[in-house]
mmCIF file of C-alpha atoms in Angstrom:
data_model
loop_
_atom_site.group_PDB
_atom_site.id
_atom_site.type_symbol
_atom_site.label_atom_id
_atom_site.label_comp_id
_atom_site.label_asym_id
_atom_site.label_seq_id
_atom_site.Cartn_x
_atom_site.Cartn_y
_atom_site.Cartn_z
ATOM 1 C CA UNK A 878 84.619 44.622 52.917
ATOM 2 C CA UNK A 879 86.803 46.434 50.372
ATOM 3 C CA UNK A 880 89.413 48.469 52.142
ATOM 4 C CA UNK A 881 87.655 50.787 54.561
ATOM 5 C CA UNK A 882 84.381 50.862 52.558
ATOM 6 C CA UNK A 883 81.379 48.785 53.505
ATOM 7 C CA UNK A 884 78.753 47.328 51.222
ATOM 8 C CA UNK A 885 75.103 46.750 52.082
ATOM 9 C CA UNK A 886 72.985 43.786 50.978
ATOM 10 C CA UNK A 887 70.177 44.413 48.489
ATOM 11 C CA UNK A 888 67.018 42.346 49.035
ATOM 12 C CA UNK A 889 66.795 41.022 45.480
ATOM 13 C CA UNK A 890 63.631 39.050 46.221
ATOM 14 C CA UNK A 891 61.701 42.308 46.484
ATOM 15 C CA UNK A 892 62.185 42.855 42.759
ATOM 16 C CA UNK A 893 60.443 39.626 41.871
ATOM 17 C CA UNK A 894 57.592 39.344 44.337
ATOM 18 C CA UNK A 895 54.394 37.821 42.974
ATOM 19 C CA UNK A 896 52.037 39.520 45.419
ATOM 20 C CA UNK A 897 51.177 43.196 44.819
ATOM 21 C CA UNK A 898 52.972 45.806 46.859
ATOM 22 C CA UNK A 899 51.076 47.376 49.726
ATOM 23 C CA UNK A 900 50.013 51.008 49.686
ATOM 24 C CA UNK A 901 52.678 52.028 52.154
ATOM 25 C CA UNK A 902 55.505 50.664 49.945
ATOM 26 C CA UNK A 903 54.409 51.834 46.493
ATOM 27 C CA UNK A 904 53.087 55.302 45.737
ATOM 28 C CA UNK A 905 50.036 55.644 43.497
ATOM 29 C CA UNK A 906 51.500 58.213 41.131
ATOM 30 C CA UNK A 907 55.164 57.249 41.211
ATOM 31 C CA UNK A 908 57.266 54.261 40.198
ATOM 32 C CA UNK A 909 57.868 51.443 42.606
ATOM 33 C CA UNK A 910 61.187 51.810 44.442
ATOM 34 C CA UNK A 911 63.314 49.296 46.302
ATOM 35 C CA UNK A 912 65.082 50.544 49.394
ATOM 36 C CA UNK A 913 68.670 49.469 49.976
ATOM 37 C CA UNK A 914 69.375 48.093 53.391
ATOM 38 C CA UNK A 915 72.185 49.861 55.196
ATOM 39 C CA UNK A 916 75.152 48.092 56.717
ATOM 40 C CA UNK A 917 74.422 46.208 59.882
ATOM 41 C CA UNK A 918 77.288 45.897 62.334
ATOM 42 C CA UNK A 919 78.036 42.311 63.265
ATOM 43 C CA UNK A 920 75.591 40.774 60.743
ATOM 44 C CA UNK A 921 76.678 38.453 57.942
ATOM 45 C CA UNK A 922 76.312 39.810 54.439
ATOM 46 C CA UNK A 923 73.901 37.687 52.336
ATOM 47 C CA UNK A 924 74.696 36.917 48.702
ATOM 48 C CA UNK A 925 71.749 37.193 46.266
ATOM 49 C CA UNK A 926 70.933 33.997 44.433
ATOM 50 C CA UNK A 927 69.581 33.373 40.939
ATOM 51 C CA UNK A 928 66.479 31.506 42.133
ATOM 52 C CA UNK A 929 64.163 34.541 41.784
ATOM 53 C CA UNK A 930 65.405 35.115 38.238
ATOM 54 C CA UNK A 931 64.677 31.535 37.277
ATOM 55 C CA UNK A 932 61.201 31.850 38.744
ATOM 56 C CA UNK A 933 60.490 35.007 36.759
ATOM 57 C CA UNK A 934 61.795 33.612 33.447
ATOM 58 C CA UNK A 935 60.183 30.175 33.131
ATOM 59 C CA UNK A 936 61.408 27.581 30.728
ATOM 60 C CA UNK A 937 59.678 27.546 27.340
ATOM 61 C CA UNK A 938 56.647 25.275 27.418
ATOM 62 C CA UNK A 939 53.369 24.998 25.598
ATOM 63 C CA UNK A 940 52.118 28.246 24.094
ATOM 64 C CA UNK A 941 49.717 29.925 26.499
ATOM 65 C CA UNK A 942 47.244 32.678 25.802
ATOM 66 C CA UNK A 943 48.242 35.968 27.421
ATOM 67 C CA UNK A 944 45.685 37.195 29.895
ATOM 68 C CA UNK A 945 44.092 40.512 29.093
ATOM 69 C CA UNK A 946 40.634 41.939 29.758
ATOM 70 C CA UNK A 947 37.975 40.979 27.248
ATOM 71 C CA UNK A 948 35.783 43.651 25.676
ATOM 72 C CA UNK A 949 32.558 44.273 27.529
ATOM 73 C CA UNK A 950 29.195 44.046 25.809
ATOM 74 C CA UNK A 951 26.048 46.058 26.363
ATOM 75 C CA UNK A 952 24.441 44.684 29.560
ATOM 76 C CA UNK A 953 20.988 45.208 28.045
ATOM 77 C CA UNK A 954 21.761 42.804 25.206
ATOM 78 C CA UNK A 955 20.714 39.609 26.947
ATOM 79 C CA UNK A 956 18.716 36.980 25.126
ATOM 80 C CA UNK A 957 15.169 36.438 26.369
ATOM 81 C CA UNK A 958 12.227 34.533 24.866
ATOM 82 C CA UNK A 959 9.825 36.532 22.753
ATOM 83 C CA UNK A 960 6.031 36.476 23.075
ATOM 84 C CA UNK A 961 4.696 34.403 20.167
ATOM 85 C CA UNK A 962 1.442 32.575 19.552
ATOM 86 C CA UNK A 963 0.697 29.244 17.894
ATOM 87 C CA UNK A 964 0.195 29.492 14.165
ATOM 88 C CA UNK A 965 -3.380 28.238 14.225
ATOM 89 C CA UNK A 966 -4.447 31.438 15.997
ATOM 90 C CA UNK A 967 -3.264 33.521 13.040
ATOM 91 C CA UNK A 968 -4.971 31.181 10.577
ATOM 92 C CA UNK A 969 -8.269 31.324 12.465
ATOM 93 C CA UNK A 970 -8.077 35.101 12.838
ATOM 94 C CA UNK A 971 -7.382 35.551 9.122
ATOM 95 C CA UNK A 972 -10.307 33.293 8.156
ATOM 96 C CA UNK A 973 -12.645 35.179 10.473
ATOM 97 C CA UNK A 974 -11.513 38.489 8.927
ATOM 98 C CA UNK A 975 -12.212 37.098 5.451
ATOM 99 C CA UNK A 976 -15.650 35.934 6.571
ATOM 100 C CA UNK A 977 -16.386 39.366 8.050
ATOM 101 C CA UNK A 978 -15.435 41.112 4.795
ATOM 102 C CA UNK A 979 -17.601 38.674 2.818
ATOM 103 C CA UNK A 980 -20.527 39.358 5.171
ATOM 104 C CA UNK A 981 -20.171 43.122 4.660
ATOM 105 C CA UNK A 982 -20.111 42.671 0.874
ATOM 106 C CA UNK A 983 -23.162 40.422 1.020
ATOM 107 C CA UNK A 984 -25.003 42.828 3.318
ATOM 108 C CA UNK A 985 -24.326 45.655 0.854
ATOM 109 C CA UNK A 986 -25.831 43.533 -1.951
ATOM 110 C CA UNK A 987 -22.623 43.436 -3.976
ATOM 111 C CA UNK A 988 -22.718 39.616 -4.238
ATOM 112 C CA UNK A 989 -24.117 38.437 -7.590
ATOM 113 C CA UNK A 990 -27.308 36.406 -7.418
ATOM 114 C CA UNK A 991 -25.667 33.348 -8.991
ATOM 115 C CA UNK A 992 -22.963 33.333 -6.351
ATOM 116 C CA UNK A 993 -25.501 33.927 -3.564
ATOM 117 C CA UNK A 994 -27.645 31.081 -4.877
ATOM 118 C CA UNK A 995 -24.639 28.767 -5.047
ATOM 119 C CA UNK A 996 -23.747 29.658 -1.462
ATOM 120 C CA UNK A 997 -27.408 29.309 -0.465
ATOM 121 C CA UNK A 998 -27.609 32.895 0.694
ATOM 122 C CA UNK A 999 -30.754 35.015 0.333
ATOM 123 C CA UNK A 1000 -30.200 37.730 -2.285
ATOM 124 C CA UNK A 1001 -30.122 41.346 -1.157
ATOM 125 C CA UNK A 1002 -30.773 44.439 -3.263
ATOM 126 C CA UNK A 1003 -27.715 46.484 -4.177
ATOM 127 C CA UNK A 1004 -27.934 50.202 -3.305
ATOM 128 C CA UNK A 1005 -24.225 50.959 -3.320
ATOM 129 C CA UNK A 1006 -21.578 50.624 -0.630
ATOM 130 C CA UNK A 1007 -21.816 53.297 2.022
ATOM 131 C CA UNK A 1008 -18.910 54.996 3.749
ATOM 132 C CA UNK A 1009 -19.309 52.937 6.911
ATOM 133 C CA UNK A 1010 -19.236 49.726 4.918
ATOM 134 C CA UNK A 1011 -16.071 50.894 3.156
ATOM 135 C CA UNK A 1012 -14.533 51.503 6.563
ATOM 136 C CA UNK A 1013 -15.490 48.006 7.698
ATOM 137 C CA UNK A 1014 -14.016 46.511 4.539
ATOM 138 C CA UNK A 1015 -10.779 48.453 5.060
ATOM 139 C CA UNK A 1016 -10.559 47.213 8.625
ATOM 140 C CA UNK A 1017 -11.225 43.675 7.447
ATOM 141 C CA UNK A 1018 -8.478 43.838 4.848
ATOM 142 C CA UNK A 1019 -6.056 45.191 7.463
ATOM 143 C CA UNK A 1020 -7.047 42.354 9.796
ATOM 144 C CA UNK A 1021 -6.428 39.792 7.032
ATOM 145 C CA UNK A 1022 -2.984 41.236 6.351
ATOM 146 C CA UNK A 1023 -2.247 41.408 10.074
ATOM 147 C CA UNK A 1024 -3.165 37.810 10.835
ATOM 148 C CA UNK A 1025 -1.736 36.150 7.742
ATOM 149 C CA UNK A 1026 1.314 38.424 7.646
ATOM 150 C CA UNK A 1027 2.329 37.282 11.127
ATOM 151 C CA UNK A 1028 2.490 33.602 10.198
ATOM 152 C CA UNK A 1029 5.939 32.078 10.074
ATOM 153 C CA UNK A 1030 7.681 28.727 10.196
ATOM 154 C CA UNK A 1031 10.229 28.072 12.919
ATOM 155 C CA UNK A 1032 12.933 25.687 11.723
ATOM 156 C CA UNK A 1033 15.242 23.464 13.738
ATOM 157 C CA UNK A 1034 18.678 25.059 14.074
ATOM 158 C CA UNK A 1035 17.494 28.619 13.436
ATOM 159 C CA UNK A 1036 16.190 31.430 15.623
ATOM 160 C CA UNK A 1037 14.534 34.794 15.069
ATOM 161 C CA UNK A 1038 15.733 37.980 16.709
ATOM 162 C CA UNK A 1039 12.763 40.353 16.938
ATOM 163 C CA UNK A 1040 13.078 44.146 17.044
ATOM 164 C CA UNK A 1041 10.515 46.954 17.019
ATOM 165 C CA UNK A 1042 11.782 50.331 15.816
ATOM 166 C CA UNK A 1043 15.304 49.351 16.877
ATOM 167 C CA UNK A 1044 14.277 48.005 20.292
ATOM 168 C CA UNK A 1045 14.988 44.362 21.084
ATOM 169 C CA UNK A 1046 11.790 42.405 21.736
ATOM 170 C CA UNK A 1047 13.029 38.864 22.244
ATOM 171 C CA UNK A 1048 14.256 35.743 20.491
ATOM 172 C CA UNK A 1049 12.151 32.946 19.045
ATOM 173 C CA UNK A 1050 13.707 29.467 19.198
ATOM 174 C CA UNK A 1051 10.465 27.508 18.817
ATOM 175 C CA UNK A 1052 9.757 25.357 15.764
ATOM 176 C CA UNK A 1053 6.641 24.746 13.702
ATOM 177 C CA UNK A 1054 3.943 27.168 12.569
ATOM 178 C CA UNK A 1055 4.060 30.321 14.683
ATOM 179 C CA UNK A 1056 2.406 33.702 14.706
ATOM 180 C CA UNK A 1057 4.527 36.762 15.380
ATOM 181 C CA UNK A 1058 3.317 40.322 15.182
ATOM 182 C CA UNK A 1059 4.002 41.593 11.623
ATOM 183 C CA UNK A 1060 5.058 44.923 13.120
ATOM 184 C CA UNK A 1061 8.223 43.272 14.455
ATOM 185 C CA UNK A 1062 11.320 43.019 12.296
ATOM 186 C CA UNK A 1063 12.599 39.436 12.121
ATOM 187 C CA UNK A 1064 16.285 38.620 11.759
ATOM 188 C CA UNK A 1065 17.085 34.967 11.233
ATOM 189 C CA UNK A 1066 20.172 33.618 13.013
ATOM 190 C CA UNK A 1067 21.773 30.225 12.434
ATOM 191 C CA UNK A 1068 22.325 28.572 15.851
ATOM 192 C CA UNK A 1069 23.557 25.215 14.578
ATOM 193 C CA UNK A 1070 26.989 23.800 15.337
ATOM 194 C CA UNK A 1071 29.139 25.059 12.493
ATOM 195 C CA UNK A 1072 32.716 24.679 11.322
ATOM 196 C CA UNK A 1073 34.862 27.006 9.287
ATOM 197 C CA UNK A 1074 38.071 26.113 7.491
ATOM 198 C CA UNK A 1075 40.231 29.115 6.795
ATOM 199 C CA UNK A 1076 42.264 29.868 3.725
ATOM 200 C CA UNK A 1077 46.076 29.744 4.122
ATOM 201 C CA UNK A 1078 46.842 32.626 6.492
ATOM 202 C CA UNK A 1079 50.205 34.328 6.802
ATOM 203 C CA UNK A 1080 51.998 34.349 10.156
ATOM 204 C CA UNK A 1081 55.481 34.286 11.687
ATOM 205 C CA UNK A 1082 56.973 32.119 14.408
ATOM 206 C CA UNK A 1083 59.104 33.169 17.367
ATOM 207 C CA UNK A 1084 62.183 33.478 15.123
ATOM 208 C CA UNK A 1085 60.430 35.596 12.506
ATOM 209 C CA UNK A 1086 60.139 32.795 9.949
ATOM 210 C CA UNK A 1087 57.258 33.281 7.532
ATOM 211 C CA UNK A 1088 54.551 30.609 7.790
ATOM 212 C CA UNK A 1089 51.257 29.708 6.176
ATOM 213 C CA UNK A 1090 48.621 28.200 8.462
ATOM 214 C CA UNK A 1091 45.192 26.659 7.874
ATOM 215 C CA UNK A 1092 42.857 26.597 10.904
ATOM 216 C CA UNK A 1093 39.644 24.626 11.453
ATOM 217 C CA UNK A 1094 37.218 26.304 13.883
ATOM 218 C CA UNK A 1095 34.130 24.633 15.370
ATOM 219 C CA UNK A 1096 31.728 27.190 16.810
ATOM 220 C CA UNK A 1097 28.109 27.987 17.559
ATOM 221 C CA UNK A 1098 26.044 31.028 18.468
ATOM 222 C CA UNK A 1099 25.062 30.915 22.132
ATOM 223 C CA UNK A 1100 23.470 34.360 22.608
ATOM 224 C CA UNK A 1101 21.546 35.350 19.479
ATOM 225 C CA UNK A 1102 20.944 38.976 20.454
ATOM 226 C CA UNK A 1103 24.637 39.688 21.040
ATOM 227 C CA UNK A 1104 25.656 37.949 17.825
ATOM 228 C CA UNK A 1105 23.016 39.755 15.755
ATOM 229 C CA UNK A 1106 22.928 43.180 17.425
ATOM 230 C CA UNK A 1107 26.105 43.391 19.503
ATOM 231 C CA UNK A 1108 28.550 43.226 16.590
ATOM 232 C CA UNK A 1109 28.443 44.124 12.918
ATOM 233 C CA UNK A 1110 28.744 40.753 11.233
ATOM 234 C CA UNK A 1111 29.572 38.023 13.737
ATOM 235 C CA UNK A 1112 31.100 35.752 11.060
ATOM 236 C CA UNK A 1113 33.521 38.465 9.930
ATOM 237 C CA UNK A 1114 34.326 39.152 13.578
ATOM 238 C CA UNK A 1115 35.146 35.467 14.125
ATOM 239 C CA UNK A 1116 37.404 35.318 11.062
ATOM 240 C CA UNK A 1117 39.345 38.390 12.147
ATOM 241 C CA UNK A 1118 39.729 37.058 15.681
ATOM 242 C CA UNK A 1119 41.012 33.751 14.323
ATOM 243 C CA UNK A 1120 43.702 35.563 12.353
ATOM 244 C CA UNK A 1121 44.670 37.751 15.317
ATOM 245 C CA UNK A 1122 44.762 34.870 17.822
ATOM 246 C CA UNK A 1123 46.734 32.702 15.433
ATOM 247 C CA UNK A 1124 49.371 35.424 14.998
ATOM 248 C CA UNK A 1125 49.699 35.805 18.784
ATOM 249 C CA UNK A 1126 49.953 32.074 19.496
ATOM 250 C CA UNK A 1127 52.360 31.167 16.702
ATOM 251 C CA UNK A 1128 54.741 33.983 17.597
ATOM 252 C CA UNK A 1129 55.553 32.333 20.949
ATOM 253 C CA UNK A 1130 57.386 29.245 19.642
ATOM 254 C CA UNK A 1131 59.609 28.415 16.678
ATOM 255 C CA UNK A 1132 58.296 26.262 13.881
ATOM 256 C CA UNK A 1133 61.189 23.802 14.173
ATOM 257 C CA UNK A 1134 64.150 23.275 16.494
ATOM 258 C CA UNK A 1135 66.701 21.621 14.226
ATOM 259 C CA UNK A 1136 69.640 21.111 16.582
ATOM 260 C CA UNK A 1137 67.971 20.939 19.994
ATOM 261 C CA UNK A 1138 65.070 19.296 21.793
ATOM 262 C CA UNK A 1139 62.704 22.186 22.541
ATOM 263 C CA UNK A 1140 58.957 22.858 22.246
ATOM 264 C CA UNK A 1141 57.919 23.789 18.710
ATOM 265 C CA UNK A 1142 54.770 24.521 16.759
ATOM 266 C CA UNK A 1143 54.718 20.873 15.633
ATOM 267 C CA UNK A 1144 52.919 20.119 18.907
ATOM 268 C CA UNK A 1145 49.498 20.575 17.337
ATOM 269 C CA UNK A 1146 47.646 19.681 20.543
ATOM 270 C CA UNK A 1147 49.296 22.417 22.592
ATOM 271 C CA UNK A 1148 48.884 25.005 19.840
ATOM 272 C CA UNK A 1149 45.224 24.036 19.403
ATOM 273 C CA UNK A 1150 44.534 24.324 23.136
ATOM 274 C CA UNK A 1151 46.077 27.791 23.310
ATOM 275 C CA UNK A 1152 44.252 28.942 20.182
ATOM 276 C CA UNK A 1153 40.917 27.576 21.422
ATOM 277 C CA UNK A 1154 41.319 29.204 24.817
ATOM 278 C CA UNK A 1155 42.187 32.567 23.296
ATOM 279 C CA UNK A 1156 39.347 32.507 20.755
ATOM 280 C CA UNK A 1157 36.822 31.494 23.419
ATOM 281 C CA UNK A 1158 37.788 34.508 25.523
ATOM 282 C CA UNK A 1159 37.630 36.893 22.558
ATOM 283 C CA UNK A 1160 34.300 35.654 21.165
ATOM 284 C CA UNK A 1161 32.398 35.195 24.440
ATOM 285 C CA UNK A 1162 31.325 38.891 24.669
ATOM 286 C CA UNK A 1163 29.531 38.630 21.297
ATOM 287 C CA UNK A 1164 27.648 35.448 22.173
ATOM 288 C CA UNK A 1165 29.801 32.951 20.230
ATOM 289 C CA UNK A 1166 30.999 29.682 21.744
ATOM 290 C CA UNK A 1167 34.223 28.336 20.243
ATOM 291 C CA UNK A 1168 34.525 24.619 20.924
ATOM 292 C CA UNK A 1169 37.693 23.890 18.976
ATOM 293 C CA UNK A 1170 40.281 25.770 16.940
ATOM 294 C CA UNK A 1171 42.896 23.413 15.549
ATOM 295 C CA UNK A 1172 45.645 24.137 13.012
ATOM 296 C CA UNK A 1173 45.260 21.586 10.232
ATOM 297 C CA UNK A 1174 48.407 22.652 8.411
ATOM 298 C CA UNK A 1175 51.485 24.667 9.399
ATOM 299 C CA UNK A 1176 53.906 25.140 6.545
ATOM 300 C CA UNK A 1177 56.681 27.502 5.591
ATOM 301 C CA UNK A 1178 55.917 30.283 3.166
ATOM 302 C CA UNK A 1179 56.586 29.329 -0.489
ATOM 303 C CA UNK A 1180 59.525 31.712 -0.803
ATOM 304 C CA UNK A 1181 61.505 29.961 1.967
ATOM 305 C CA UNK A 1182 60.022 26.462 1.875
ATOM 306 C CA UNK A 1183 62.857 24.955 -0.206
ATOM 307 C CA UNK A 1184 65.590 26.446 1.993
ATOM 308 C CA UNK A 1185 63.960 25.286 5.238
ATOM 309 C CA UNK A 1186 63.394 21.835 3.786
ATOM 310 C CA UNK A 1187 67.089 21.476 2.992
ATOM 311 C CA UNK A 1188 67.933 22.724 6.468
ATOM 312 C CA UNK A 1189 65.613 20.171 8.038
ATOM 313 C CA UNK A 1190 67.141 17.344 5.974
ATOM 314 C CA UNK A 1191 70.625 18.461 6.965
ATOM 315 C CA UNK A 1192 69.648 18.543 10.642
ATOM 316 C CA UNK A 1193 68.151 15.049 10.429
ATOM 317 C CA UNK A 1194 71.271 13.756 8.667
ATOM 318 C CA UNK A 1195 73.552 15.366 11.245
ATOM 319 C CA UNK A 1196 71.540 13.873 14.096
ATOM 320 C CA UNK A 1197 71.668 10.463 12.459
ATOM 321 C CA UNK A 1198 75.420 10.664 11.937
ATOM 322 C CA UNK A 1199 75.925 11.741 15.541
ATOM 323 C CA UNK A 1200 73.919 8.820 16.869
ATOM 324 C CA UNK A 1201 75.801 6.375 14.598
ATOM 325 C CA UNK A 1202 79.159 7.801 15.645
ATOM 326 C CA UNK A 1203 78.241 7.546 19.322
ATOM 327 C CA UNK A 1204 77.243 3.916 18.890
ATOM 328 C CA UNK A 1205 80.456 3.155 16.992
ATOM 329 C CA UNK A 1206 82.662 4.762 19.639
ATOM 330 C CA UNK A 1207 80.905 2.819 22.394
ATOM 331 C CA UNK A 1208 81.322 -0.435 20.461
ATOM 332 C CA UNK A 1209 85.039 0.178 19.807
ATOM 333 C CA UNK A 1210 85.648 1.049 23.447
ATOM 334 C CA UNK A 1211 83.860 -2.107 24.565
ATOM 335 C CA UNK A 1212 85.870 -4.313 22.169
ATOM 336 C CA UNK A 1213 89.240 -2.836 23.138
ATOM 337 C CA UNK A 1214 88.393 -3.015 26.834
ATOM 338 C CA UNK A 1215 87.429 -6.678 26.616
ATOM 339 C CA UNK A 1216 90.533 -7.622 24.635
ATOM 340 C CA UNK A 1217 92.881 -5.942 27.081
ATOM 341 C CA UNK A 1218 91.184 -6.958 30.335
ATOM 342 C CA UNK A 1219 91.003 -10.632 29.360
ATOM 343 C CA UNK A 1220 94.646 -10.716 28.332
ATOM 344 C CA UNK A 1221 93.971 -11.762 24.771
ATOM 345 C CA UNK A 1222 96.308 -9.129 23.360
ATOM 346 C CA UNK A 1223 98.978 -6.839 24.693
ATOM 347 C CA UNK A 1224 99.000 -3.478 22.966
ATOM 348 C CA UNK A 1225 101.240 -0.493 23.226
ATOM 349 C CA UNK A 1226 100.034 3.003 22.422
ATOM 350 C CA UNK A 1227 100.755 2.764 18.702
ATOM 351 C CA UNK A 1228 99.057 -0.604 18.337
ATOM 352 C CA UNK A 1229 96.076 0.546 20.426
ATOM 353 C CA UNK A 1230 95.589 3.622 18.227
ATOM 354 C CA UNK A 1231 95.868 1.538 15.077
ATOM 355 C CA UNK A 1232 93.324 -0.994 16.360
ATOM 356 C CA UNK A 1233 90.907 1.733 17.408
ATOM 357 C CA UNK A 1234 91.204 3.359 14.000
ATOM 358 C CA UNK A 1235 90.612 0.111 12.095
ATOM 359 C CA UNK A 1236 87.638 -0.864 14.289
ATOM 360 C CA UNK A 1237 86.114 2.582 14.013
ATOM 361 C CA UNK A 1238 86.308 2.566 10.214
ATOM 362 C CA UNK A 1239 84.902 -0.968 10.025
ATOM 363 C CA UNK A 1240 82.037 -0.380 12.447
ATOM 364 C CA UNK A 1241 81.116 3.026 10.989
ATOM 365 C CA UNK A 1242 81.106 1.660 7.429
ATOM 366 C CA UNK A 1243 78.879 -1.214 8.507
ATOM 367 C CA UNK A 1244 76.486 1.084 10.420
ATOM 368 C CA UNK A 1245 76.269 3.698 7.651
ATOM 369 C CA UNK A 1246 75.431 1.295 4.884
ATOM 370 C CA UNK A 1247 76.876 0.825 1.382
ATOM 371 C CA UNK A 1248 75.632 4.168 0.104
ATOM 372 C CA UNK A 1249 77.300 6.333 2.760
ATOM 373 C CA UNK A 1250 80.914 7.017 3.492
ATOM 374 C CA UNK A 1251 82.806 7.821 6.634
#
């Protein structure tokens, strides 16, 4: 109560509610509003506390990946096994086509007598090759090309993505000699567990300090069709996502906290977990599994490296001097307290100050070493 005016309490907790507002409290097309409670006669006025504010602004901890929706991929791009045949079927079919062409040539009499005698075939008179025989020979040659052209070798750690006139026809992960229709376009994809070590990448920390970071990423292609057809160059996509995720993670914490105990980017485990989690979410829509993304080196940029190194040395020296001074003060206090409580000496204020000064200088000189002064 201020004079004759009355004040109403504002429900501050409504500003920081975690659960979404209901439809009757928040309009769809307008901003969310908070109604002020009017004065209640005879009711005690409540004072808002700072607990909701502390809940909304958490203490700095390990860097966490911000949640945001991942890009969606084409639902039709789902890996499925392709229809392939064993390689011996293509070999047998090609040999039969060769034998059929040889039989047509022999039937037309185009085989020399010496060759026919060597093959123990009865000679036939040559009267030219008719149009029908030419057609059979053309079909035989096409069959040879079709059967032998479809032969391929499936290797361990590689897969084929098959397409026909731009339409996805399946993925081949089998190994050994295989036969695939030569009409299908084959795109080889490496599905082995791979690692990539980046070049020094530029970034900034939470204080805007320029950094250079080297990241080691362990990854593998999980869905071959999405990696080969869902994105233009999955390796380039991964490199760009590494750079983007690294910039977002490193900007959440400072590189060093010289004069305070606070989370920094020197916690490589926390930074690696956040970077791995963020990269996994970004690369999942294109069929890439990221198993680990760890910073192997976090350094200051060359233009500020010398300055930050001197600052770090000064901070370490100041912390060391503070710890030594604290130990010296505790030791002096303990010595003076023991001397006075046991009645060994009787000191007035001047003598007490002089003794404290002499003990402090002696203890600090002994703690600091011969190369350091008080």
